[in-house]
PDB file of C-alpha atoms in Angstrom:
ATOM      1  CA  MET A   9       1.980 -27.079  21.105  1.00  0.00           C
ATOM      2  CA  PHE A  10       4.721 -29.556  21.068  1.00  0.00           C
ATOM      3  CA  VAL A  11       6.386 -28.014  18.073  1.00  0.00           C
ATOM      4  CA  GLY A  12      10.008 -28.099  19.892  1.00  0.00           C
ATOM      5  CA  SER A  13       9.282 -31.557  20.673  1.00  0.00           C
ATOM      6  CA  VAL A  14       8.352 -32.609  17.099  1.00  0.00           C
ATOM      7  CA  VAL A  15      11.363 -30.823  15.892  1.00  0.00           C
ATOM      8  CA  ASN A  16      13.561 -32.400  18.021  1.00  0.00           C
ATOM      9  CA  PHE A  17      11.854 -36.015  17.033  1.00  0.00           C
ATOM     10  CA  LEU A  18      12.473 -35.364  13.536  1.00  0.00           C
ATOM     11  CA  GLN A  19      16.172 -34.209  13.868  1.00  0.00           C
ATOM     12  CA  HIS A  20      16.940 -37.353  15.733  1.00  0.00           C
ATOM     13  CA  HIS A  21      15.009 -39.882  13.321  1.00  0.00           C
ATOM     14  CA  HIS A  22      17.651 -42.006  11.800  1.00  0.00           C
ATOM     15  CA  GLY A  23      15.652 -41.968   8.654  1.00  0.00           C
ATOM     16  CA  VAL A  24      15.134 -38.168   8.727  1.00  0.00           C
ATOM     17  CA  ASP A  25      17.699 -35.978   6.861  1.00  0.00           C
ATOM     18  CA  SER A  26      17.002 -32.695   7.624  1.00  0.00           C
ATOM     19  CA  VAL A  27      14.414 -30.285   9.431  1.00  0.00           C
ATOM     20  CA  GLN A  28      13.334 -26.677   7.806  1.00  0.00           C
ATOM     21  CA  TYR A  29      11.369 -24.851  10.274  1.00  0.00           C
ATOM     22  CA  LYS A  30      11.705 -21.126  11.016  1.00  0.00           C
ATOM     23  CA  GLU A  31       9.748 -19.386  13.874  1.00  0.00           C
ATOM     24  CA  ARG A  32       7.470 -16.646  13.091  1.00  0.00           C
ATOM     25  CA  GLY A  33       6.376 -13.405  14.638  1.00  0.00           C
ATOM     26  CA  GLY A  34       2.939 -13.125  15.631  1.00  0.00           C
ATOM     27  CA  CYS A  35      -0.023 -10.936  14.381  1.00  0.00           C
ATOM     28  CA  SER A  36      -1.298  -7.709  16.170  1.00  0.00           C
ATOM     29  CA  ILE A  37      -4.469  -7.417  17.930  1.00  0.00           C
ATOM     30  CA  GLN A  38      -5.484  -4.848  15.358  1.00  0.00           C
ATOM     31  CA  ALA A  39      -4.376  -7.572  12.518  1.00  0.00           C
ATOM     32  CA  LEU A  40      -7.404  -9.885  13.961  1.00  0.00           C
ATOM     33  CA  THR A  41      -9.785  -7.409  14.443  1.00  0.00           C
ATOM     34  CA  ARG A  42      -9.678  -6.079  10.821  1.00  0.00           C
ATOM     35  CA  TRP A  43      -9.879  -9.842   9.653  1.00  0.00           C
ATOM     36  CA  GLU A  44     -13.072 -10.267  12.082  1.00  0.00           C
ATOM     37  CA  ALA A  45     -14.395  -6.980  10.327  1.00  0.00           C
ATOM     38  CA  SER A  46     -13.758  -7.725   6.771  1.00  0.00           C
ATOM     39  CA  HIS A  47     -15.128 -11.056   7.071  1.00  0.00           C
ATOM     40  CA  ASN A  48     -17.887 -10.313   9.275  1.00  0.00           C
ATOM     41  CA  GLN A  49     -16.797 -13.822  11.501  1.00  0.00           C
ATOM     42  CA  LYS A  50     -15.013 -13.997  14.966  1.00  0.00           C
ATOM     43  CA  LEU A  51     -12.453 -16.119  15.250  1.00  0.00           C
ATOM     44  CA  PRO A  52     -12.240 -18.697  17.940  1.00  0.00           C
ATOM     45  CA  ASP A  53     -10.013 -18.055  20.936  1.00  0.00           C
ATOM     46  CA  ASP A  54      -7.735 -20.783  20.168  1.00  0.00           C
ATOM     47  CA  ALA A  55      -7.229 -19.345  16.771  1.00  0.00           C
ATOM     48  CA  LYS A  56      -6.797 -16.091  17.999  1.00  0.00           C
ATOM     49  CA  SER A  57      -4.346 -17.237  20.286  1.00  0.00           C
ATOM     50  CA  PHE A  58      -2.073 -19.399  17.715  1.00  0.00           C
ATOM     51  CA  PHE A  59      -2.146 -16.235  15.006  1.00  0.00           C
ATOM     52  CA  MET A  60      -0.910 -13.653  17.772  1.00  0.00           C
ATOM     53  CA  THR A  61       1.530 -16.109  18.775  1.00  0.00           C
ATOM     54  CA  SER A  62       3.006 -16.937  15.172  1.00  0.00           C
ATOM     55  CA  ASP A  63       1.494 -15.618  11.779  1.00  0.00           C
ATOM     56  CA  GLY A  64       1.165 -18.781  10.190  1.00  0.00           C
ATOM     57  CA  PHE A  65       3.399 -21.801  10.560  1.00  0.00           C
ATOM     58  CA  SER A  66       5.354 -23.895   7.965  1.00  0.00           C
ATOM     59  CA  LEU A  67       7.536 -27.183   9.167  1.00  0.00           C
ATOM     60  CA  LYS A  68       9.368 -28.939   6.254  1.00  0.00           C
ATOM     61  CA  TRP A  69      11.518 -32.213   6.435  1.00  0.00           C
ATOM     62  CA  SER A  70      13.390 -34.291   4.141  1.00  0.00           C
ATOM     63  CA  ILE A  71      14.120 -38.292   4.175  1.00  0.00           C
ATOM     64  CA  ARG A  72      17.346 -39.809   3.345  1.00  0.00           C
ATOM     65  CA  LEU A  73      17.638 -42.257   0.310  1.00  0.00           C
ATOM     66  CA  GLY A  74      20.568 -43.417  -0.527  1.00  0.00           C
ATOM     67  CA  THR A  75      22.948 -40.400  -1.202  1.00  0.00           C
ATOM     68  CA  GLU A  76      19.489 -38.251  -2.071  1.00  0.00           C
ATOM     69  CA  SER A  77      18.028 -35.876   0.224  1.00  0.00           C
ATOM     70  CA  VAL A  78      13.716 -36.285  -0.616  1.00  0.00           C
ATOM     71  CA  PRO A  79      11.178 -33.755   0.579  1.00  0.00           C
ATOM     72  CA  LEU A  80       8.614 -35.387   2.304  1.00  0.00           C
ATOM     73  CA  GLY A  81       7.116 -33.959   5.308  1.00  0.00           C
ATOM     74  CA  HIS A  82       5.137 -30.287   5.288  1.00  0.00           C
ATOM     75  CA  MET A  83       2.673 -29.125   8.353  1.00  0.00           C
ATOM     76  CA  ASN A  84       1.473 -25.607   7.231  1.00  0.00           C
ATOM     77  CA  ILE A  85      -1.129 -22.983   8.557  1.00  0.00           C
ATOM     78  CA  ASN A  86      -1.470 -20.023   6.173  1.00  0.00           C
ATOM     79  CA  PRO A  87      -0.459 -16.699   7.633  1.00  0.00           C
ATOM     80  CA  LEU A  88      -3.577 -14.712   9.108  1.00  0.00           C
ATOM     81  CA  VAL A  89      -3.790 -12.472   5.298  1.00  0.00           C
ATOM     82  CA  ASN A  90      -3.872 -15.809   3.247  1.00  0.00           C
ATOM     83  CA  VAL A  91      -6.661 -17.386   5.485  1.00  0.00           C
ATOM     84  CA  THR A  92      -9.017 -16.308   2.671  1.00  0.00           C
ATOM     85  CA  ARG A  93     -12.882 -17.377   1.694  1.00  0.00           C
ATOM     86  CA  LEU A  94     -13.217 -20.353   0.116  1.00  0.00           C
ATOM     87  CA  GLU A  95     -14.121 -19.876  -3.478  1.00  0.00           C
ATOM     88  CA  PRO A  96     -16.981 -22.101  -5.230  1.00  0.00           C
ATOM     89  CA  ASP A  97     -16.918 -23.374  -8.508  1.00  0.00           C
ATOM     90  CA  SER A  98     -18.752 -22.446 -11.511  1.00  0.00           C
ATOM     91  CA  GLU A  99     -21.101 -25.775 -11.049  1.00  0.00           C
ATOM     92  CA  SER A 100     -21.940 -25.215  -7.470  1.00  0.00           C
ATOM     93  CA  SER A 101     -25.114 -24.985  -6.342  1.00  0.00           C
ATOM     94  CA  GLU A 102     -26.672 -22.010  -4.146  1.00  0.00           C
ATOM     95  CA  GLU A 103     -26.325 -24.127  -0.591  1.00  0.00           C
ATOM     96  CA  GLU A 104     -22.771 -25.109  -1.589  1.00  0.00           C
ATOM     97  CA  ALA A 105     -21.682 -21.431  -2.330  1.00  0.00           C
ATOM     98  CA  LYS A 106     -23.663 -20.240   0.693  1.00  0.00           C
ATOM     99  CA  ARG A 107     -21.234 -22.913   2.633  1.00  0.00           C
ATOM    100  CA  CYS A 108     -18.432 -21.471   0.832  1.00  0.00           C
ATOM    101  CA  ARG A 109     -19.424 -17.882   1.864  1.00  0.00           C
ATOM    102  CA  ASN A 110     -18.900 -19.213   5.816  1.00  0.00           C
ATOM    103  CA  THR A 111     -15.375 -21.215   5.211  1.00  0.00           C
ATOM    104  CA  TYR A 112     -12.070 -20.204   5.302  1.00  0.00           C
ATOM    105  CA  VAL A 113      -8.977 -21.780   3.878  1.00  0.00           C
ATOM    106  CA  LEU A 114      -6.445 -22.839   6.220  1.00  0.00           C
ATOM    107  CA  ASP A 115      -3.915 -25.005   4.365  1.00  0.00           C
ATOM    108  CA  ALA A 116      -3.839 -25.793   0.209  1.00  0.00           C
ATOM    109  CA  SER A 117      -0.235 -27.267  -0.084  1.00  0.00           C
ATOM    110  CA  PRO A 118       0.259 -29.958  -2.230  1.00  0.00           C
ATOM    111  CA  SER A 119       1.086 -32.365   0.105  1.00  0.00           C
ATOM    112  CA  THR A 120      -2.302 -31.864   1.671  1.00  0.00           C
ATOM    113  CA  ALA A 121      -4.051 -33.377  -1.193  1.00  0.00           C
ATOM    114  CA  GLY A 122      -6.814 -31.226  -0.795  1.00  0.00           C
ATOM    115  CA  LYS A 123      -7.765 -28.009   1.310  1.00  0.00           C
ATOM    116  CA  VAL A 124      -7.741 -27.532   5.447  1.00  0.00           C
ATOM    117  CA  VAL A 125     -10.884 -25.350   5.864  1.00  0.00           C
ATOM    118  CA  LEU A 126     -12.121 -23.351   9.473  1.00  0.00           C
ATOM    119  CA  HIS A 127     -15.967 -24.100   8.294  1.00  0.00           C
ATOM    120  CA  TYR A 128     -18.438 -21.831  10.382  1.00  0.00           C
ATOM    121  CA  LYS A 129     -21.208 -24.443  10.208  1.00  0.00           C
ATOM    122  CA  GLN A 130     -22.252 -22.671  13.854  1.00  0.00           C
ATOM    123  CA  PRO A 131     -21.634 -18.811  13.741  1.00  0.00           C
ATOM    124  CA  THR A 132     -19.694 -18.898  17.192  1.00  0.00           C
ATOM    125  CA  THR A 133     -18.428 -22.607  16.641  1.00  0.00           C
ATOM    126  CA  PRO A 134     -16.693 -23.088  13.588  1.00  0.00           C
ATOM    127  CA  GLU A 135     -14.891 -26.637  13.146  1.00  0.00           C
ATOM    128  CA  ILE A 136     -12.268 -27.927  10.791  1.00  0.00           C
ATOM    129  CA  CYS A 137     -12.644 -29.857   7.868  1.00  0.00           C
ATOM    130  CA  PHE A 138     -10.813 -31.349   4.985  1.00  0.00           C
ATOM    131  CA  ILE A 139     -12.166 -31.095   1.514  1.00  0.00           C
ATOM    132  CA  SER A 140     -10.525 -34.055  -0.681  1.00  0.00           C
ATOM    133  CA  LEU A 141      -9.808 -33.986  -4.321  1.00  0.00           C
ATOM    134  CA  ASP A 142     -13.009 -35.092  -5.264  1.00  0.00           C
ATOM    135  CA  ASN A 143     -14.339 -32.036  -3.713  1.00  0.00           C
ATOM    136  CA  THR A 144     -16.070 -34.238  -0.647  1.00  0.00           C
ATOM    137  CA  TRP A 145     -16.332 -32.719   3.145  1.00  0.00           C
ATOM    138  CA  HIS A 146     -14.971 -34.434   5.799  1.00  0.00           C
ATOM    139  CA  PHE A 147     -14.993 -33.545   9.573  1.00  0.00           C
ATOM    140  CA  VAL A 148     -11.692 -33.429  11.325  1.00  0.00           C
ATOM    141  CA  SER A 149     -11.879 -31.525  14.692  1.00  0.00           C
ATOM    142  CA  ALA A 150     -14.143 -29.564  16.645  1.00  0.00           C
ATOM    143  CA  SER A 151     -11.468 -26.974  17.688  1.00  0.00           C
ATOM    144  CA  PHE A 152      -8.574 -24.996  15.897  1.00  0.00           C
ATOM    145  CA  GLU A 153      -6.273 -26.154  19.133  1.00  0.00           C
ATOM    146  CA  ASN A 154      -7.174 -30.163  18.511  1.00  0.00           C
ATOM    147  CA  PHE A 155      -6.481 -29.491  14.891  1.00  0.00           C
ATOM    148  CA  MET A 156      -2.738 -28.523  15.691  1.00  0.00           C
ATOM    149  CA  ARG A 157      -2.275 -31.606  17.697  1.00  0.00           C
ATOM    150  CA  LEU A 158      -3.230 -33.793  15.028  1.00  0.00           C
ATOM    151  CA  LEU A 159      -1.063 -32.075  12.013  1.00  0.00           C
ATOM    152  CA  LEU A 160       1.864 -32.506  14.564  1.00  0.00           C
ATOM    153  CA  MET A 161       1.074 -35.856  15.681  1.00  0.00           C
ATOM    154  CA  HIS A 162       0.964 -36.870  11.833  1.00  0.00           C
ATOM    155  CA  LEU A 163       4.538 -35.206  11.005  1.00  0.00           C
ATOM    156  CA  GLY A 164       2.798 -33.503   8.122  1.00  0.00           C
ATOM    157  CA  LEU A 165       2.894 -36.451   5.965  1.00  0.00           C
ATOM    158  CA  PRO A 166       1.230 -36.360   2.626  1.00  0.00           C
ATOM    159  CA  ALA A 167      -2.254 -37.065   2.219  1.00  0.00           C
ATOM    160  CA  TRP A 168      -2.096 -37.753   5.888  1.00  0.00           C
ATOM    161  CA  LEU A 169      -6.070 -36.000   6.288  1.00  0.00           C
ATOM    162  CA  CYS A 170      -7.146 -38.987   4.077  1.00  0.00           C
ATOM    163  CA  ILE A 171      -6.935 -40.663   7.277  1.00  0.00           C
ATOM    164  CA  PHE A 172     -10.235 -39.182   7.922  1.00  0.00           C
ATOM    165  CA  THR A 173     -12.103 -40.502   4.839  1.00  0.00           C
ATOM    166  CA  PRO A 174     -14.087 -43.371   4.291  1.00  0.00           C
ATOM    167  CA  SER A 175     -11.323 -44.709   2.063  1.00  0.00           C
ATOM    168  CA  GLY A 176      -8.414 -44.090   4.363  1.00  0.00           C
ATOM    169  CA  LEU A 177      -4.705 -43.336   4.066  1.00  0.00           C
ATOM    170  CA  PRO A 178      -2.851 -44.097   0.543  1.00  0.00           C
ATOM    171  CA  PRO A 179      -0.886 -47.229   0.568  1.00  0.00           C
ATOM    172  CA  VAL A 180       2.310 -45.112  -0.088  1.00  0.00           C
ATOM    173  CA  THR A 181       1.153 -42.954   3.070  1.00  0.00           C
ATOM    174  CA  ALA A 182       0.517 -46.002   5.123  1.00  0.00           C
ATOM    175  CA  GLN A 183       3.800 -47.087   4.354  1.00  0.00           C
ATOM    176  CA  TRP A 184       5.542 -43.994   5.889  1.00  0.00           C
ATOM    177  CA  PHE A 185       3.610 -44.324   8.690  1.00  0.00           C
ATOM    178  CA  ARG A 186       4.384 -47.505   9.614  1.00  0.00           C
ATOM    179  CA  PHE A 187       8.481 -46.467   9.271  1.00  0.00           C
ATOM    180  CA  LEU A 188       8.092 -43.166  10.934  1.00  0.00           C
ATOM    181  CA  ILE A 189       5.125 -43.361  13.310  1.00  0.00           C
ATOM    182  CA  PRO A 190       4.478 -46.999  13.734  1.00  0.00           C
ATOM    183  CA  GLU A 191       2.639 -46.513  16.991  1.00  0.00           C
ATOM    184  CA  ARG A 192      -0.101 -44.139  15.144  1.00  0.00           C
ATOM    185  CA  PHE A 193       0.037 -46.737  12.409  1.00  0.00           C
ATOM    186  CA  ALA A 194      -1.294 -49.177  14.669  1.00  0.00           C
ATOM    187  CA  ILE A 195      -3.661 -46.751  16.289  1.00  0.00           C
ATOM    188  CA  GLU A 196      -5.181 -46.377  12.599  1.00  0.00           C
ATOM    189  CA  ASN A 197      -5.687 -50.111  11.808  1.00  0.00           C
ATOM    190  CA  SER A 198      -7.389 -50.489  15.391  1.00  0.00           C
ATOM    191  CA  ALA A 199      -9.713 -47.590  14.425  1.00  0.00           C
ATOM    192  CA  LYS A 200     -10.669 -49.035  10.694  1.00  0.00           C
ATOM    193  CA  LYS A 201     -12.375 -51.835  13.082  1.00  0.00           C
ATOM    194  CA  GLU A 202     -14.410 -49.519  15.123  1.00  0.00           C
ATOM    195  CA  VAL A 203     -15.411 -47.284  12.268  1.00  0.00           C
ATOM    196  CA  GLN A 204     -18.843 -45.518  13.437  1.00  0.00           C
ATOM    197  CA  THR A 205     -21.339 -42.947  11.762  1.00  0.00           C
ATOM    198  CA  ASN A 206     -19.894 -39.344  12.186  1.00  0.00           C
ATOM    199  CA  LYS A 207     -22.898 -38.174  14.506  1.00  0.00           C
ATOM    200  CA  ARG A 208     -21.532 -34.239  13.660  1.00  0.00           C
ATOM    201  CA  GLY A 209     -23.319 -34.659   9.994  1.00  0.00           C
ATOM    202  CA  GLY A 210     -22.186 -35.582   6.858  1.00  0.00           C
ATOM    203  CA  TYR A 211     -20.304 -32.993   4.107  1.00  0.00           C
ATOM    204  CA  THR A 212     -20.821 -34.382   0.657  1.00  0.00           C
ATOM    205  CA  ALA A 213     -20.678 -31.562  -1.777  1.00  0.00           C
ATOM    206  CA  GLY A 214     -22.223 -31.937  -5.074  1.00  0.00           C
ATOM    207  CA  THR A 215     -25.553 -33.140  -3.522  1.00  0.00           C
ATOM    208  CA  HIS A 216     -28.324 -31.207  -1.973  1.00  0.00           C
ATOM    209  CA  LYS A 217     -28.348 -33.521   1.023  1.00  0.00           C
ATOM    210  CA  GLN A 218     -25.968 -33.651   3.699  1.00  0.00           C
ATOM    211  CA  GLN A 219     -24.998 -37.291   3.906  1.00  0.00           C
ATOM    212  CA  PRO A 220     -23.538 -38.972   7.045  1.00  0.00           C
ATOM    213  CA  SER A 221     -20.189 -39.993   6.668  1.00  0.00           C
ATOM    214  CA  GLN A 222     -17.659 -42.441   8.145  1.00  0.00           C
ATOM    215  CA  ALA A 223     -15.393 -41.100  11.048  1.00  0.00           C
ATOM    216  CA  LYS A 224     -13.013 -42.946  12.727  1.00  0.00           C
ATOM    217  CA  LYS A 225     -12.042 -41.985  16.623  1.00  0.00           C
ATOM    218  CA  GLN A 226      -9.973 -39.001  17.468  1.00  0.00           C
ATOM    219  CA  PRO A 227      -6.533 -39.860  18.368  1.00  0.00           C
ATOM    220  CA  PRO A 228      -4.559 -38.687  21.138  1.00  0.00           C
ATOM    221  CA  GLY A 229      -1.981 -36.059  21.147  1.00  0.00           C
ATOM    222  CA  LEU A 230       1.189 -36.969  19.958  1.00  0.00           C
ATOM    223  CA  ASP A 231       3.572 -38.813  22.675  1.00  0.00           C
ATOM    224  CA  LEU A 232       7.431 -38.421  21.770  1.00  0.00           C
ATOM    225  CA  GLN A 233       8.718 -40.940  24.214  1.00  0.00           C
ATOM    226  CA  LYS A 234       6.241 -43.665  23.291  1.00  0.00           C
ATOM    227  CA  LEU A 235       7.331 -43.336  19.667  1.00  0.00           C
ATOM    228  CA  VAL A 236      11.119 -43.457  20.827  1.00  0.00           C
ATOM    229  CA  GLN A 237      10.363 -46.527  22.693  1.00  0.00           C
ATOM    230  CA  VAL A 238       8.874 -47.975  20.420  1.00  0.00           C
ATOM    231  CA  GLU A 239      11.809 -47.374  17.714  1.00  0.00           C
ATOM    232  CA  LYS A 240      14.277 -49.043  20.554  1.00  0.00           C
ATOM    233  CA  SER A 241      12.136 -51.865  21.173  1.00  0.00           C
ATOM    234  CA  ALA A 242      11.799 -52.712  17.546  1.00  0.00           C
ATOM    235  CA  LYS A 243      15.846 -52.497  17.051  1.00  0.00           C
ATOM    236  CA  GLU A 244      15.726 -54.783  20.528  1.00  0.00           C
ATOM    237  CA  LYS A 245      13.441 -57.542  18.370  1.00  0.00           C
ATOM    238  CA  GLU A 246      15.561 -57.215  15.649  1.00  0.00           C
ATOM    239  CA  LYS A 247      18.845 -58.416  18.281  1.00  0.00           C
ATOM    240  CA  HIS A 248      16.680 -61.073  19.098  1.00  0.00           C
ATOM    241  CA  SER A 249      15.358 -62.242  15.859  1.00  0.00           C
ATOM    242  CA  HIS A 250      18.997 -62.720  14.980  1.00  0.00           C
ATOM    243  CA  HIS A 251      19.832 -65.063  17.960  1.00  0.00           C
ATOM    244  CA  HIS A 252      16.656 -66.809  17.939  1.00  0.00           C
ATOM    245  CA  GLY A 253      16.269 -68.037  13.755  1.00  0.00           C
ATOM    246  CA  HIS A 254      13.547 -66.237  11.802  1.00  0.00           C
ATOM    247  CA  GLY A 255      10.136 -66.433  11.547  1.00  0.00           C
ATOM    248  CA  ARG A 256       7.033 -64.443  11.461  1.00  0.00           C
ATOM    249  CA  SER A 257       8.869 -61.673  13.799  1.00  0.00           C
ATOM    250  CA  THR A 258      11.581 -61.211  11.118  1.00  0.00           C
ATOM    251  CA  GLN A 259       8.711 -60.601   8.302  1.00  0.00           C
ATOM    252  CA  HIS A 260       7.412 -57.540  10.928  1.00  0.00           C
ATOM    253  CA  GLN A 261      10.680 -56.189  11.845  1.00  0.00           C
ATOM    254  CA  GLN A 262      11.348 -56.462   8.059  1.00  0.00           C
ATOM    255  CA  ASN A 263       8.136 -54.046   7.641  1.00  0.00           C
ATOM    256  CA  LEU A 264       9.289 -51.477   9.809  1.00  0.00           C
ATOM    257  CA  SER A 265      12.789 -51.239   8.949  1.00  0.00           C
ATOM    258  CA  THR A 266      12.485 -51.190   5.567  1.00  0.00           C
ATOM    259  CA  THR A 267      12.047 -47.539   4.199  1.00  0.00           C
ATOM    260  CA  PRO A 268       9.521 -47.384   1.661  1.00  0.00           C
ATOM    261  CA  LYS A 269       8.955 -45.673  -2.079  1.00  0.00           C
ATOM    262  CA  VAL A 270       8.614 -42.182  -2.316  1.00  0.00           C
ATOM    263  CA  SER A 271       5.360 -40.787  -3.095  1.00  0.00           C
ATOM    264  CA  THR A 272       5.364 -38.649  -6.328  1.00  0.00           C
ATOM    265  CA  TYR A 273       3.506 -35.675  -4.209  1.00  0.00           C
ATOM    266  CA  ASN A 274       4.697 -32.631  -5.618  1.00  0.00           C
ATOM    267  CA  MET A 275       6.465 -31.416  -2.357  1.00  0.00           C
ATOM    268  CA  PRO A 276       8.193 -27.887  -1.663  1.00  0.00           C
ATOM    269  CA  THR A 277      11.955 -28.113  -1.726  1.00  0.00           C
ATOM    270  CA  ARG A 278      13.188 -25.178   0.031  1.00  0.00           C
ATOM    271  CA  ALA A 279      12.545 -23.182   2.962  1.00  0.00           C
ATOM    272  CA  SER A 280      14.176 -20.026   4.660  1.00  0.00           C
ATOM    273  CA  SER A 281      15.990 -21.796   7.255  1.00  0.00           C
ATOM    274  CA  SER A 282      17.087 -25.459   7.758  1.00  0.00           C
ATOM    275  CA  HIS A 283      18.639 -27.657  10.860  1.00  0.00           C
ATOM    276  CA  SER A 284      20.413 -30.961   8.372  1.00  0.00           C
ATOM    277  CA  LYS A 285      22.142 -33.610   9.866  1.00  0.00           C
ATOM    278  CA  ARG A 286      25.804 -33.861   9.194  1.00  0.00           C
TER     279      ARG A 286
END
């Protein structure tokens, strides 16, 4: 699922200081069977394949700011034992409580700015949703495999899942997109112009009616070659503008090359292994 390519991309990016990733062993068939029996749910085949290969997933990386190494990106999927049923809050309606009984938490780490959940809207075809901090539900992906592609493509940037909300990315996250993955930033800007009604149905918590939400086009898989080419192109433009005066291109080049301010999201700071740039 491109994990090796993403690790390689981060390790060779001039703005990234260190990458912390440790491979995990897979779950046994018996563990998967126990999970399904205890929750009375059947895991989709792509999720089973993932957990049999790796019991969860965690990749953290830091950015270099002056002399400091600042934790920034975090990609995470809970180990199977921690993929637990979503707990309703004390003010939940019966309908909301029922929905929670059919929903399981895949990730609730601080950088997510909410929760990533596996929601069994249909018994045999669960989908991935994002529950934002205001307790609103947003559809993300129809399959676990597609969600993993999205997770890797967005590099685990803080609050990247807000891209699926009507309000979009926080300004700080948008700046990190422009600096680290400018191609994805361009896709997001283009998608804003083509927002369409989510035909899969809305997920507005706190109400008894499901309201239609706005969904953006699903982005393609991560193309690391294109990202590297974009970065090289930006450097060539910088040299070109140096010899041909300053104008609008200089303004654009400064936007790409200037490291944005650090977000104040509470990021984890340690991992069991790391690959640091010397």
